[in-house]
XYZ file of C-alpha atoms in Angstrom:
590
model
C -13.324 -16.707 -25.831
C -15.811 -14.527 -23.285
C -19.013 -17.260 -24.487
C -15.768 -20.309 -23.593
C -15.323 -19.262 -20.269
C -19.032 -18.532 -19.534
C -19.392 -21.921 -19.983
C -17.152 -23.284 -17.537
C -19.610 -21.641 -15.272
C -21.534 -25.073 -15.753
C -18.788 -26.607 -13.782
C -18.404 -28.025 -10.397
C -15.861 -25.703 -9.371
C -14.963 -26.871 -5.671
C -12.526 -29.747 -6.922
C -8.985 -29.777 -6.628
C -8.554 -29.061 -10.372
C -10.641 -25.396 -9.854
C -7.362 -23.089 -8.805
C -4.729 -25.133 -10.990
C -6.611 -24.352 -14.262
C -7.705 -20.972 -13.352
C -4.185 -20.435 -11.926
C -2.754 -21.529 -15.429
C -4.905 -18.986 -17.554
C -4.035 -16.697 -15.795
C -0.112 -17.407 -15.871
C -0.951 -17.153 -19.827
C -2.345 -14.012 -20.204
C -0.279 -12.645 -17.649
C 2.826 -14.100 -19.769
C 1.677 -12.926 -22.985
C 0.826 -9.280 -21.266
C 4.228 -8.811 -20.292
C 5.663 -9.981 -23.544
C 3.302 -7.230 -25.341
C 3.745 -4.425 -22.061
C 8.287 -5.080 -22.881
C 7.743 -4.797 -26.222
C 5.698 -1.492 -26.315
C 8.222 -0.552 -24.046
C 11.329 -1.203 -26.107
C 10.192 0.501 -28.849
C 9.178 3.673 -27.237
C 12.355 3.900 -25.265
C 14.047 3.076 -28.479
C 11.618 5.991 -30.598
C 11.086 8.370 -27.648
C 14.489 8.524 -25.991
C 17.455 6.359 -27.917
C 17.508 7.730 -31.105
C 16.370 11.166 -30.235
C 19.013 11.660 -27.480
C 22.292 8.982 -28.346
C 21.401 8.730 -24.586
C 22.109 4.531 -24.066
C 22.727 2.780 -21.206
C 26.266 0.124 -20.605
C 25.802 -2.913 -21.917
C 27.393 -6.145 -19.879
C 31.077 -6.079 -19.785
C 31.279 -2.323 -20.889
C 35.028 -0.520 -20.843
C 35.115 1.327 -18.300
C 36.150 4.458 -20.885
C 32.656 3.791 -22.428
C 30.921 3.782 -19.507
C 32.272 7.306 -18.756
C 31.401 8.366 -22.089
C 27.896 6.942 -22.144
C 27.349 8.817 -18.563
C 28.239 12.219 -20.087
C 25.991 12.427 -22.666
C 24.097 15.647 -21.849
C 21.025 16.672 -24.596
C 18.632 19.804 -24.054
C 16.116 17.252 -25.648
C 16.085 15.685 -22.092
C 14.157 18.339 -21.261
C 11.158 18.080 -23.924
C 11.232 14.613 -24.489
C 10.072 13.728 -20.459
C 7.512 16.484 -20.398
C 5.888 15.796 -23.533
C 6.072 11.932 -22.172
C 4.059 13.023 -18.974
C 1.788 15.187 -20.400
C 0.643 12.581 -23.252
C 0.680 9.961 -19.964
C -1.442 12.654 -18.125
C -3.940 13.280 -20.834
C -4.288 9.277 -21.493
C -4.502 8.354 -17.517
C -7.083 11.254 -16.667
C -9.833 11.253 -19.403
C -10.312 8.045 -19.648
C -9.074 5.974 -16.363
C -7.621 8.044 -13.355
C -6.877 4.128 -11.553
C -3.952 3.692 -13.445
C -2.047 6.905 -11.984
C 0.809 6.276 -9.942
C 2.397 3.045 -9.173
C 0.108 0.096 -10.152
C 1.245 -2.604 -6.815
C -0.285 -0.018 -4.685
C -3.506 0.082 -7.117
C -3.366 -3.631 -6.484
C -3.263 -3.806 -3.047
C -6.192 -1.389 -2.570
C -8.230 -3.631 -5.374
C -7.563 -6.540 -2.968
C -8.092 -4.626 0.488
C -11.414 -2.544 -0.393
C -12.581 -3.022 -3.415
C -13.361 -6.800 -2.939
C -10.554 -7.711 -5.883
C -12.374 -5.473 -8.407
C -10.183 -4.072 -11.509
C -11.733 -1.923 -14.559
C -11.179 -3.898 -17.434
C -9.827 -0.755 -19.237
C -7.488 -0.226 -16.544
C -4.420 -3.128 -18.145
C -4.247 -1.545 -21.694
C -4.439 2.107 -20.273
C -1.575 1.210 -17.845
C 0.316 -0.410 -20.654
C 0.112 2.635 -22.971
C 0.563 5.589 -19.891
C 3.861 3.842 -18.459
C 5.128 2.964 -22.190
C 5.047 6.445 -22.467
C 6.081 7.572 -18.855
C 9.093 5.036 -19.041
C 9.967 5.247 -22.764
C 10.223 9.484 -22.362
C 12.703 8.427 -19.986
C 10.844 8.931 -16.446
C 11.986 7.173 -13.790
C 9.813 4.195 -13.203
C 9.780 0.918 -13.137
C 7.862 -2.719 -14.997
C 6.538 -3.675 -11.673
C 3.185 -1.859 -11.230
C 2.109 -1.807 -14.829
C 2.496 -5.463 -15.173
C 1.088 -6.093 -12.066
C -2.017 -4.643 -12.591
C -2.310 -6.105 -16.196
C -1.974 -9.465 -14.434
C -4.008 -8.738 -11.603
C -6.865 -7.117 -13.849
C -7.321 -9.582 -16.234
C -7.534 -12.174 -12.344
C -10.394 -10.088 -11.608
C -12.197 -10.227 -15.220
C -11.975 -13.880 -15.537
C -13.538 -13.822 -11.726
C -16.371 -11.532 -12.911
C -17.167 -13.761 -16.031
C -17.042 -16.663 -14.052
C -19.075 -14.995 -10.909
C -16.540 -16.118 -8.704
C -17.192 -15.289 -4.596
C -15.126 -12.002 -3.887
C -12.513 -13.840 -1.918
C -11.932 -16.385 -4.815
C -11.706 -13.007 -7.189
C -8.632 -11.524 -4.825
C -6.687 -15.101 -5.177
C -6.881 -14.387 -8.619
C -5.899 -11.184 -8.610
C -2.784 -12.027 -6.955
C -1.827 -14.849 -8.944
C -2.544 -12.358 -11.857
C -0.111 -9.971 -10.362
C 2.549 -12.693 -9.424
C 2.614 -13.903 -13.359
C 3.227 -10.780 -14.662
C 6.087 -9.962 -11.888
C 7.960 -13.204 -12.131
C 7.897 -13.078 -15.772
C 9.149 -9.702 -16.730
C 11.794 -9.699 -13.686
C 12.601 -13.500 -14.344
C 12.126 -14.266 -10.640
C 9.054 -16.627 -10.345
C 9.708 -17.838 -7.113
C 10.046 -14.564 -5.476
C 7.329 -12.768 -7.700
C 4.951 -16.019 -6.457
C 5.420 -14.469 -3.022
C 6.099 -10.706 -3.008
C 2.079 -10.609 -4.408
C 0.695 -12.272 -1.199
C 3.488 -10.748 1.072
C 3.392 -7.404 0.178
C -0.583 -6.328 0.674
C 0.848 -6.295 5.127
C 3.300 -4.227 6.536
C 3.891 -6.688 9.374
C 5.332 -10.313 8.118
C 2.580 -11.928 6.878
C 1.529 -13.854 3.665
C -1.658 -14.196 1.972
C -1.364 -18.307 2.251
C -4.431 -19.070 0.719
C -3.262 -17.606 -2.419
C 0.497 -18.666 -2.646
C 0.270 -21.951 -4.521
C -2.017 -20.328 -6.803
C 0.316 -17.358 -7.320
C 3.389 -20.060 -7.638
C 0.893 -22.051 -10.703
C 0.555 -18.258 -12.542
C 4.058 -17.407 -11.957
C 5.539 -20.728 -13.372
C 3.522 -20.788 -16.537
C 4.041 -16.550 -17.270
C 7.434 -16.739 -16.796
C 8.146 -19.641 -18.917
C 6.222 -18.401 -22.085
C 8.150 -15.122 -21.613
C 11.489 -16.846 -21.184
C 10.219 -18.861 -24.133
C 10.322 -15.518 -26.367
C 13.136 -13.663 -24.923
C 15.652 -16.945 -23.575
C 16.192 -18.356 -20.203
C 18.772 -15.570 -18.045
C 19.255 -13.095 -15.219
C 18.495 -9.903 -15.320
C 21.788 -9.235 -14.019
C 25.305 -10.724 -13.894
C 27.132 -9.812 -10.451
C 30.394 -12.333 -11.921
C 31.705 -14.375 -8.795
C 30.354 -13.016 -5.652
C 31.389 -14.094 -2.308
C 31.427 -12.679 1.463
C 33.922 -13.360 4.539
C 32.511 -13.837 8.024
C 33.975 -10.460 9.072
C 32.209 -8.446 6.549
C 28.994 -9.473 8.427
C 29.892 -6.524 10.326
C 29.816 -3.906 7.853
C 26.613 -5.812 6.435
C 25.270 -5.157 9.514
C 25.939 -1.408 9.416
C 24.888 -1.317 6.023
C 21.205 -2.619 7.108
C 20.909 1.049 9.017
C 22.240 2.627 6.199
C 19.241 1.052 4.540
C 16.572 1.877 6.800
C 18.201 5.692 7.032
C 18.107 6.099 2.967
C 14.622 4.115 3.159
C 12.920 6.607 5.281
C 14.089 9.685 3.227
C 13.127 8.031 -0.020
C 9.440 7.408 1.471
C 9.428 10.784 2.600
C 10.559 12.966 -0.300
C 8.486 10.526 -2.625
C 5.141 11.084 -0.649
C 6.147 14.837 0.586
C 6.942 15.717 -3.070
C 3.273 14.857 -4.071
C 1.355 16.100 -0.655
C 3.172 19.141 -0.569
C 4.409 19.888 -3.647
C 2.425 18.521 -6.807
C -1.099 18.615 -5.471
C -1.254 22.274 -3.994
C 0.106 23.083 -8.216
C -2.913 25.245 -9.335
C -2.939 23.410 -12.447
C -5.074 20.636 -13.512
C -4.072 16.990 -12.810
C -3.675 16.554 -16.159
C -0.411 18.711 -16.768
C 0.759 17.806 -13.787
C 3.075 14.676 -14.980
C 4.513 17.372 -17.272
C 5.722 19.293 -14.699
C 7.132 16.079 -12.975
C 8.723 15.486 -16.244
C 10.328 18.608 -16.936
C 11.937 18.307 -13.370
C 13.359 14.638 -14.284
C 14.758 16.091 -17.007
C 16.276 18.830 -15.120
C 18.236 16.396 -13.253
C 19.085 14.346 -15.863
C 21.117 16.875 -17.148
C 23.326 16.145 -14.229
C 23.592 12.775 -14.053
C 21.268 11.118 -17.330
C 21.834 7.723 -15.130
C 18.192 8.431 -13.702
C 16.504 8.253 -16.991
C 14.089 5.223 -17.041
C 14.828 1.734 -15.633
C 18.808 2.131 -15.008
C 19.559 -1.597 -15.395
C 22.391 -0.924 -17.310
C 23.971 1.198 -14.755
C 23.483 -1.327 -12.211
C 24.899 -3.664 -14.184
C 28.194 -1.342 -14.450
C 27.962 -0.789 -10.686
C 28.237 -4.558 -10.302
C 31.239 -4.425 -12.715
C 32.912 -1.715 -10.403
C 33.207 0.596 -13.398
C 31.087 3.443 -11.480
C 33.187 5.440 -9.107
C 31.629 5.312 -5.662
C 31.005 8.951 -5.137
C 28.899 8.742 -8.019
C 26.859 6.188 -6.938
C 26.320 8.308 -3.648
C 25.010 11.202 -5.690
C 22.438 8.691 -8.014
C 21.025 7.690 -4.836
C 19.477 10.738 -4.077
C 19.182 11.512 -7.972
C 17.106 8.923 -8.586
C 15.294 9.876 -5.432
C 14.189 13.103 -6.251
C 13.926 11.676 -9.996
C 11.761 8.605 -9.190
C 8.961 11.067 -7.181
C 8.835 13.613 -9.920
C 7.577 11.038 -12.220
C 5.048 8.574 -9.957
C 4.471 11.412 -7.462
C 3.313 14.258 -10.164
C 0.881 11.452 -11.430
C 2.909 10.129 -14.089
C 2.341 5.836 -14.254
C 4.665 3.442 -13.462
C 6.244 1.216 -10.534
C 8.619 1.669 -7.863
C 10.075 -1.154 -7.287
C 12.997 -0.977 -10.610
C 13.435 2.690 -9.209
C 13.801 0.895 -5.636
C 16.381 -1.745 -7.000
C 18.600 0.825 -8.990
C 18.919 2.861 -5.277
C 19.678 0.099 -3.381
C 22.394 -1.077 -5.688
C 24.078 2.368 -6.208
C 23.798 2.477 -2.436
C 25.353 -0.716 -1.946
C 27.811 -0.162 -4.199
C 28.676 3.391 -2.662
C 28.897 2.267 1.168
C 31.151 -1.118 -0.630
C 33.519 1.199 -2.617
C 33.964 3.536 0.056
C 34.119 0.938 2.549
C 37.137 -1.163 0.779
C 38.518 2.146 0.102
C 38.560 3.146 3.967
C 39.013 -0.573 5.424
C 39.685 -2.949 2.665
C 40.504 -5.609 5.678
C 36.593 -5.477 6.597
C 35.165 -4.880 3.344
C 36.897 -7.542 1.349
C 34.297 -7.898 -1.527
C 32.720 -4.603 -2.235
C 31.151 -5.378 -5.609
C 28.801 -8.305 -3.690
C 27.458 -4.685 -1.769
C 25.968 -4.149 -4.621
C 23.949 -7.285 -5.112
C 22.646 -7.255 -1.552
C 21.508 -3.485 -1.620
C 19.118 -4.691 -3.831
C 17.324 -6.731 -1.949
C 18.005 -5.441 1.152
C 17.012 -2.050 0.658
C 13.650 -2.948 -1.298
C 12.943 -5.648 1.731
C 12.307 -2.456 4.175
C 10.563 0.325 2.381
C 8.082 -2.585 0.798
C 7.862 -4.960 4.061
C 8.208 -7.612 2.313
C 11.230 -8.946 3.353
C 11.463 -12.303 2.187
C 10.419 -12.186 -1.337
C 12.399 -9.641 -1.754
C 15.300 -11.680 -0.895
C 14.636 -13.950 -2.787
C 13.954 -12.148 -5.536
C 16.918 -10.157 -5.874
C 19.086 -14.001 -5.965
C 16.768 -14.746 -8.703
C 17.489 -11.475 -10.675
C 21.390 -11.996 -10.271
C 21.412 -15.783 -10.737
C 23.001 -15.989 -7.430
C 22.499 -17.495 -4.114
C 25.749 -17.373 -2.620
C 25.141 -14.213 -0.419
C 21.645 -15.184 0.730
C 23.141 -14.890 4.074
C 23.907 -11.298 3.987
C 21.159 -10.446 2.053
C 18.585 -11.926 4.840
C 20.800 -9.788 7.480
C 20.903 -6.798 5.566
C 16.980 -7.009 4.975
C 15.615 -8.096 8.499
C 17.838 -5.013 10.031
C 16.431 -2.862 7.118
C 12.567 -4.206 8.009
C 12.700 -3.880 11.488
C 14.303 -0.309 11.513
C 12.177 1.365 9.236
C 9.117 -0.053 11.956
C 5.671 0.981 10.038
C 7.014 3.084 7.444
C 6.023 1.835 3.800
C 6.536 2.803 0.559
C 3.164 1.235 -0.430
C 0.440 3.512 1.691
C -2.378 1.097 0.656
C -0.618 -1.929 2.738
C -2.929 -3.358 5.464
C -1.251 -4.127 9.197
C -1.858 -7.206 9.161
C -4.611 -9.946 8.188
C -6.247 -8.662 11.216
C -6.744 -5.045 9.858
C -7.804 -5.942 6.214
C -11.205 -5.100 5.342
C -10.803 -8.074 3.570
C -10.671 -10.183 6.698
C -12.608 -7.809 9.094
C -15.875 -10.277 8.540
C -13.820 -13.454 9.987
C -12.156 -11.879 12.637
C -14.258 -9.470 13.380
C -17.924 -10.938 13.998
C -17.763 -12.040 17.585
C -15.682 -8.808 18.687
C -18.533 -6.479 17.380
C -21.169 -8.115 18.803
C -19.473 -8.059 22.097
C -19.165 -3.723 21.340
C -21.947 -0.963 21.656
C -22.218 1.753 19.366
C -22.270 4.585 22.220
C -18.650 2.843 23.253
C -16.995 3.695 19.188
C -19.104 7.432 18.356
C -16.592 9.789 17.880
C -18.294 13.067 18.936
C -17.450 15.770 15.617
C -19.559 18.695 14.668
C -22.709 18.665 12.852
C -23.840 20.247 10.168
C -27.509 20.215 10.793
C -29.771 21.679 7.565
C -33.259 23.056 8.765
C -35.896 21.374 6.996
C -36.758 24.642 5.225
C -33.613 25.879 4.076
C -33.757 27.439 0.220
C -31.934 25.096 -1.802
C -29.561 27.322 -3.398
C -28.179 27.675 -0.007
C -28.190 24.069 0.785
C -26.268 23.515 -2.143
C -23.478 26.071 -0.746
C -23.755 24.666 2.688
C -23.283 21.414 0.979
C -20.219 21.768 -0.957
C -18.166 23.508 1.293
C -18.688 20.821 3.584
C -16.035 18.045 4.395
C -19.299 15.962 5.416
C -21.107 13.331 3.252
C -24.293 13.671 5.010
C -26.386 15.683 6.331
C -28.955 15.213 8.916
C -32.221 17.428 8.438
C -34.514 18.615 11.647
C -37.430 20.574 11.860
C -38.257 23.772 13.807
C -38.008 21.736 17.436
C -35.011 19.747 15.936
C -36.218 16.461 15.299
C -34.227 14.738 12.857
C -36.698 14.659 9.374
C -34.264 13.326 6.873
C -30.844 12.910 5.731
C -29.459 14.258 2.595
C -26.137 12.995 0.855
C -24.022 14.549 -1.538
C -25.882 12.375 -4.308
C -29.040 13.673 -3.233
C -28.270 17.022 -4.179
C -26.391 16.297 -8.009
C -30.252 15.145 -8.915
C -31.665 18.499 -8.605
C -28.783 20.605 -8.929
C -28.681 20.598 -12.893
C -32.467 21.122 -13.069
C -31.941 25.417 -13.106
C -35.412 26.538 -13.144
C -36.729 24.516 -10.303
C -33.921 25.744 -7.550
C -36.203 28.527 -6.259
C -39.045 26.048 -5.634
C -37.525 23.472 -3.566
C -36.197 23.460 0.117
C -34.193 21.012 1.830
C -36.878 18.924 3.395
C -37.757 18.304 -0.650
C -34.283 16.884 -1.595
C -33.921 14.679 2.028
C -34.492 10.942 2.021
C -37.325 10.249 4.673
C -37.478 7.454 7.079
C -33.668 7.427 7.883
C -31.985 4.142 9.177
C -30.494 5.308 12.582
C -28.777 3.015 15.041
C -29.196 3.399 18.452
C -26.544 3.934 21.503
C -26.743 0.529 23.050
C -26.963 -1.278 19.717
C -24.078 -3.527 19.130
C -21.267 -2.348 16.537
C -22.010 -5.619 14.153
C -25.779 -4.382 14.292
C -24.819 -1.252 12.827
C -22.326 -2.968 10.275
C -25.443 -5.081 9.417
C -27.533 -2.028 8.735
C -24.712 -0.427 6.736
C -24.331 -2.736 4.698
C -27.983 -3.648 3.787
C -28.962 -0.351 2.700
C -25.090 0.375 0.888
C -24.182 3.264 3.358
C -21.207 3.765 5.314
C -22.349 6.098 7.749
C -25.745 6.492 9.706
C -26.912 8.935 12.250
C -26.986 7.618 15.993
C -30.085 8.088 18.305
C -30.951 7.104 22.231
C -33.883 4.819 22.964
C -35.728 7.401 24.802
C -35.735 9.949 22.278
C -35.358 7.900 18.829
C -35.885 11.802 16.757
C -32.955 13.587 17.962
C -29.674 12.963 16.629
C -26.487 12.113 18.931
C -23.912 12.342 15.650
C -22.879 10.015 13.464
C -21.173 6.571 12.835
C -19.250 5.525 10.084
C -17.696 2.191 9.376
C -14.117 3.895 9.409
C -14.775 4.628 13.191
C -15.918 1.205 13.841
C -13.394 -0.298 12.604
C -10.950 2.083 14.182
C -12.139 1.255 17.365
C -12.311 -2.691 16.607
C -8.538 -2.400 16.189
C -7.617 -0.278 19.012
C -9.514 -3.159 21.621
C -7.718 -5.504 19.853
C -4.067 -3.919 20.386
C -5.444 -3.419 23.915
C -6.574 -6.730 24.683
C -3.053 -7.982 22.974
């Protein structure tokens, strides 16, 4: 197949048949990898969790007695089973390919953003095994990021083989990532969108990709209906909504944005604050977050992987509405022990089973307390869904129209787009993917076609950001060097003589080639280990002069000099500062 596709190298590869056909592979593999990534999955949850624990979840049109009886099922193996689950997802993700911790969309996004579309090809298979595992132990994640980075990796391979330009490369990778989504959530149409919608927080799309996305997602989802059958993922029954209950919608949008912003907190507070200051290595740490899911599962086992079943039963009304309060922030504090901790997965199944227990808890209680306003409370259900997903992703329109295509329904599409605009616009900036980009503006994707003519316009003295120096005397011993050097939260390190003029610059890479070489340490100072004739920028250069010089010797950051006295060093520029200060003219002049 690899010596197939070199061939089509040969190719004139500017007609209008180039994205079509490359858009259709892709929907194929992406297709068959979410057929193989559901199957692994089924039979670990089936291996791993089912038959360990009797733990199942409702199946459609489940008594309400059996409901009841499937939600207490309480097993001390729920404690074991997760933290074995993490620690084998731990020990597979961290030897051999630390990429696929975490939640896989954001992976993508940062593939797309800054690493010019670029995927490992181990990364697909590892993800496919580590969240098998994650999700089949019961942790609570989701399909989403695993199969989007098997789509989206295997976009960036066929670019590579077919030395595609890097922009062609991050198409692919989101029409990769929109096959696999669409298929395993049987929402094309949204899936074909959420990819190029969801790498900005503010509402913009990715358009040069979306057709391309809509080829992949057509062709994935219809080999993997082709294997599993043509349906929803859920069944909401007859669904409906009265003009007055636009009102409680309405409320229900803050209630959205509210539950949004503690879910983005605990999730990123548990792993800042929590699991990374654990004095334990990064492997055992999605043991730990295992152990605690199982903790909680004790209470209320309805956390335990995806949860479709549940929502399923919410839709039903067969889950009392306090209950469905308490799952919220359950599967809260559930859904960041697993990703958080390190284990692999997505967030976005996590982020549908919360927003329909909360739906279905403010529509409950609502009929309950004002059954005149809240005449349909089950349709809650079906628009928390979407609604609360469209704010902590900002990517409010796929998301609505994803969560019609996951119920088979379109009747409350008006709600739904009320529910998720108030959602969106009250949660402002605040994302559940960190990796998301402002805008097309603020990609480093785009910062060449916007940026050009701005830079050139900016000096460098205008963007320095004046921080201490460290400054390494050209004859310091090198086994203090190497102390000064990695206690240091600097990358480089400018090196002077006795009257200070600047006579190198060493990097943190400059020092690994001598640092293994023992019996040469006391020999060497740190004029030895510097690189010589240092590419400096000067103060009244232009910003897209020292961008240029960046990036033809591979550097992001070079010392800064005056005219007048080119030896002695002002500080230091990096691109992060440039383009910092690109963006904050640009919010001024708008």
């Amino acid at each position: 197949m690899l010596k197939k596709l070199r061939k089509l190298k040969r190719f004139d590869w500017t007609g209008q048949l180039r994205w079509p056909l490359l858009s259709i592979l892709v929907g194929v593999i992406a297709g068959l990898g979410a057929i193989l990534f559901e199957e692994t999955l089924r039979w670990t949850l089936t291996h791993f969790l089912h038959l360990p624990t009797a733990f199942l979840e409702p199946a459609r049109g489940s008594a309400p007695e059996q409901v009841s009886s499937l939600a207490s099922v309480r097993s001390l193996l729920f404690l074991l089973i997760p933290t074995l689950g993490g620690l084998a997802s731990g020990l597979l993700v961290f030897t051999i390919a630390p990429e696929a911790e975490g939640h896989g969309t954001d992976a993508m996004i940062e593939a797309f953003h800054r690493r010019e579309g670029y995927i490992r090809k181990r990364i697909p298979l590892i993800k496919i095994l580590a969240s098998s595992i994650t999700i089949g132990s019961g942790g609570s994640a989701g399909k989403e990021g695993p199969i989007a980075q098997i789509g989206a990796g295997f976009g960036s391979f066929l670019a590579s083989v077919l030395r595609l330009k890097a922009r062609d490369r991050r198409i692919l990778v989101l029409a990769g990532a929109s096959g696999g989504i669409g298929a395993i959530f049987h929402a094309p149409l949204g899936a074909a969108l959420f990819a190029p919608e969801v790498l900005y927080k503010d509402t913009e799309f990715e358009f040069e990709a979306i057709l391309p996305c809509i080829v992949s997602a057509i062709i994935a989802s219809s080999i993997f209906d082709q294997y599993y059958g043509r349906q929803a993922l859920f069944f909401p029954g007859t669904v409906d909504f009265h003009l007055i209950e636009l009102i409680p919608y309405a409320l229900f949008g803050l209630v959205c944005a509210a539950v949004g912003f503690v879910y983005i907190k605990v999730f990123y507070g548990s792993r800042d604050f929590f699991f990374k200051r654990l004095q334990i290595p990064k492997i055992v740490r999605p043991a730990v977050g295992g152990f605690l899911v199982g903790l909680i599962a004790l209470l209320t086992p309805q956390i335990l992987d995806g949860g479709y079943g549940w929502i399923q039963a919410a839709m039903e009304g067969k889950i009392f509405w306090g209950t469905m309060w308490l799952l919220v922030f359950m599967k809260i504090l559930a859904t960041s022990c697993t990703i958080s901790s390190g284990g692999s997965g997505g967030v976005f199944a996590p982020s549908v089973f919360i927003g329909a227990m909360l739906g279905g808890g403010f529509g409950f209680l609502g009929h309950f307390l004002a059954p005149a306003w809240v005449i349909h409370p089950a349709a809650f259900v079906v628009v928390g869904i979407g609604g609360f997903f469209a704010g902590i992703a900002k990517a409010p329109i796929s998301s609505i129209i994803m969560a019609c295509e996951m119920c088979g329904n379109y009747t409350l599409l008006a709600p739904l787009m009320l529910v998720s605009a108030i959602s969106y616009i009250f949660l402002g900036k605040t994302s559940l993917y960190e990796n998301q980009a402002v805008s097309r503006l603020a990609s480093p994707a785009h910062i060449g076609e916007f940026a050009r003519g701005v830079l050139e316009e900016l000096q460098v003295e205008k963007a320095i950001i004046k921080r201490p120096l460290t400054i390494i005397p050209e004859n310091m011993p090198f086994p203090e060097l190497v102390k000064i050097v990695t206690t240091s939260q600097d990358y480089h390190f400018p090196v002077v003589d006795k009257k200070g003029k600047m006579k190198g610059i060493i990097s943190i890479n400059d020092i690994r080639e001598y640092i293994l070489e023992d019996n040469i340490h006391g020999l060497i100072v740190a004029k030895d280990v510097a690189t010589p004739n240092v590419v400096r920028v000067f103060l009244h250069e232009s910003l897209q002069e020292a961008m240029d010089k960046m990036a033809l010797i591979n550097v992001d950051e070079l010392p800064v000099v005056s005219e007048d006295r080119p030896d002695t060093i002002i500080g230091l520029i990096t691109k992060r500062d440039i383009i910092s200060y690109y963006y904050d003219q640009i919010e001024r002049s708008g």
